[in-house]
Tab-separated table of C-alpha atoms in Angstrom:
chain	number	residue	atom	x	y	z
A	1	UNK	CA	26.129	21.028	79.279
A	2	UNK	CA	27.822	24.611	79.103
A	3	UNK	CA	31.820	24.885	80.186
A	4	UNK	CA	33.114	28.110	81.820
A	5	UNK	CA	36.106	29.476	79.613
A	6	UNK	CA	39.465	31.044	81.786
A	7	UNK	CA	41.702	32.874	79.729
A	8	UNK	CA	44.812	32.360	81.693
A	9	UNK	CA	47.276	35.409	82.508
A	10	UNK	CA	49.855	34.007	80.241
A	11	UNK	CA	46.967	33.237	77.405
A	12	UNK	CA	45.719	37.038	77.860
A	13	UNK	CA	49.683	38.467	77.684
A	14	UNK	CA	49.714	36.285	74.391
A	15	UNK	CA	46.638	37.813	72.551
A	16	UNK	CA	48.187	41.130	73.534
A	17	UNK	CA	51.140	40.618	72.451
A	18	UNK	CA	49.704	39.326	68.992
A	19	UNK	CA	47.850	42.374	68.462
A	20	UNK	CA	50.483	44.536	69.353
A	21	UNK	CA	52.508	43.127	67.164
A	22	UNK	CA	50.160	43.464	63.960
A	23	UNK	CA	48.547	46.509	65.138
A	24	UNK	CA	51.633	48.935	63.454
A	25	UNK	CA	51.455	46.722	60.283
A	26	UNK	CA	47.557	46.346	59.868
A	27	UNK	CA	45.380	47.801	62.607
A	28	UNK	CA	42.318	45.665	60.734
A	29	UNK	CA	44.290	42.410	60.461
A	30	UNK	CA	44.765	42.985	64.145
A	31	UNK	CA	41.424	43.814	65.069
A	32	UNK	CA	40.466	40.576	63.048
A	33	UNK	CA	43.022	38.211	64.175
A	34	UNK	CA	42.299	39.006	68.255
A	35	UNK	CA	38.433	39.061	67.404
A	36	UNK	CA	38.618	35.161	65.342
A	37	UNK	CA	41.094	33.881	68.319
A	38	UNK	CA	38.443	35.198	70.860
A	39	UNK	CA	35.417	33.860	69.028
A	40	UNK	CA	37.236	30.331	68.528
A	41	UNK	CA	37.407	30.364	72.506
A	42	UNK	CA	33.966	31.406	73.276
A	43	UNK	CA	33.013	28.338	71.003
A	44	UNK	CA	34.653	25.990	74.020
A	45	UNK	CA	31.800	26.941	76.376
A	46	UNK	CA	29.684	24.347	74.610
A	47	UNK	CA	31.985	21.959	72.668
A	48	UNK	CA	35.230	21.801	74.509
A	49	UNK	CA	36.405	18.291	73.025
A	50	UNK	CA	36.717	20.087	69.569
A	51	UNK	CA	40.549	20.448	70.052
A	52	UNK	CA	42.804	17.999	69.317
A	53	UNK	CA	44.380	16.107	72.451
A	54	UNK	CA	47.996	17.043	72.712
A	55	UNK	CA	50.417	16.678	75.449
A	56	UNK	CA	48.570	17.307	78.995
A	57	UNK	CA	45.222	18.473	76.915
A	58	UNK	CA	43.915	19.761	74.067
A	59	UNK	CA	45.097	21.881	71.247
A	60	UNK	CA	42.553	24.194	69.310
A	61	UNK	CA	43.260	25.276	65.454
A	62	UNK	CA	42.125	28.708	64.700
A	63	UNK	CA	41.975	29.368	61.133
A	64	UNK	CA	43.085	33.002	60.496
A	65	UNK	CA	45.124	34.180	56.914
A	66	UNK	CA	47.378	32.134	55.781
A	67	UNK	CA	48.514	30.228	58.635
A	68	UNK	CA	45.902	30.513	61.774
A	69	UNK	CA	47.049	30.177	65.162
A	70	UNK	CA	46.664	27.588	68.076
A	71	UNK	CA	45.628	27.700	71.446
A	72	UNK	CA	46.272	25.266	74.141
A	73	UNK	CA	44.109	24.476	76.829
A	74	UNK	CA	42.838	21.781	79.575
A	75	UNK	CA	39.351	20.536	80.679
A	76	UNK	CA	38.906	21.002	84.331
A	77	UNK	CA	35.868	19.685	85.756
A	78	UNK	CA	33.441	22.249	83.871
A	79	UNK	CA	35.926	24.826	83.464
A	80	UNK	CA	38.211	25.063	79.997
A	81	UNK	CA	41.445	26.495	81.032
A	82	UNK	CA	43.084	28.316	77.905
A	83	UNK	CA	46.682	28.406	78.868
A	84	UNK	CA	48.608	29.613	75.328
A	85	UNK	CA	47.613	31.419	72.589
């Protein structure tokens, strides 16, 4: 089964804020971080249960650099709603 990934406006703002924060110090790292996050979110199309259950939804750990990122999301029917990054 294929799911539809929907990045909510708050999560989209998180991605923009993250890129803006990194771009001044290292534009390549900013692009690589956003690319890694977007690739991880796209992977939820085929396997949305890969994130651990967390609160009211799930949390995906996205490895990057020394610490990585987290994405909080909910599965609603055949949609994956990305809430925060």
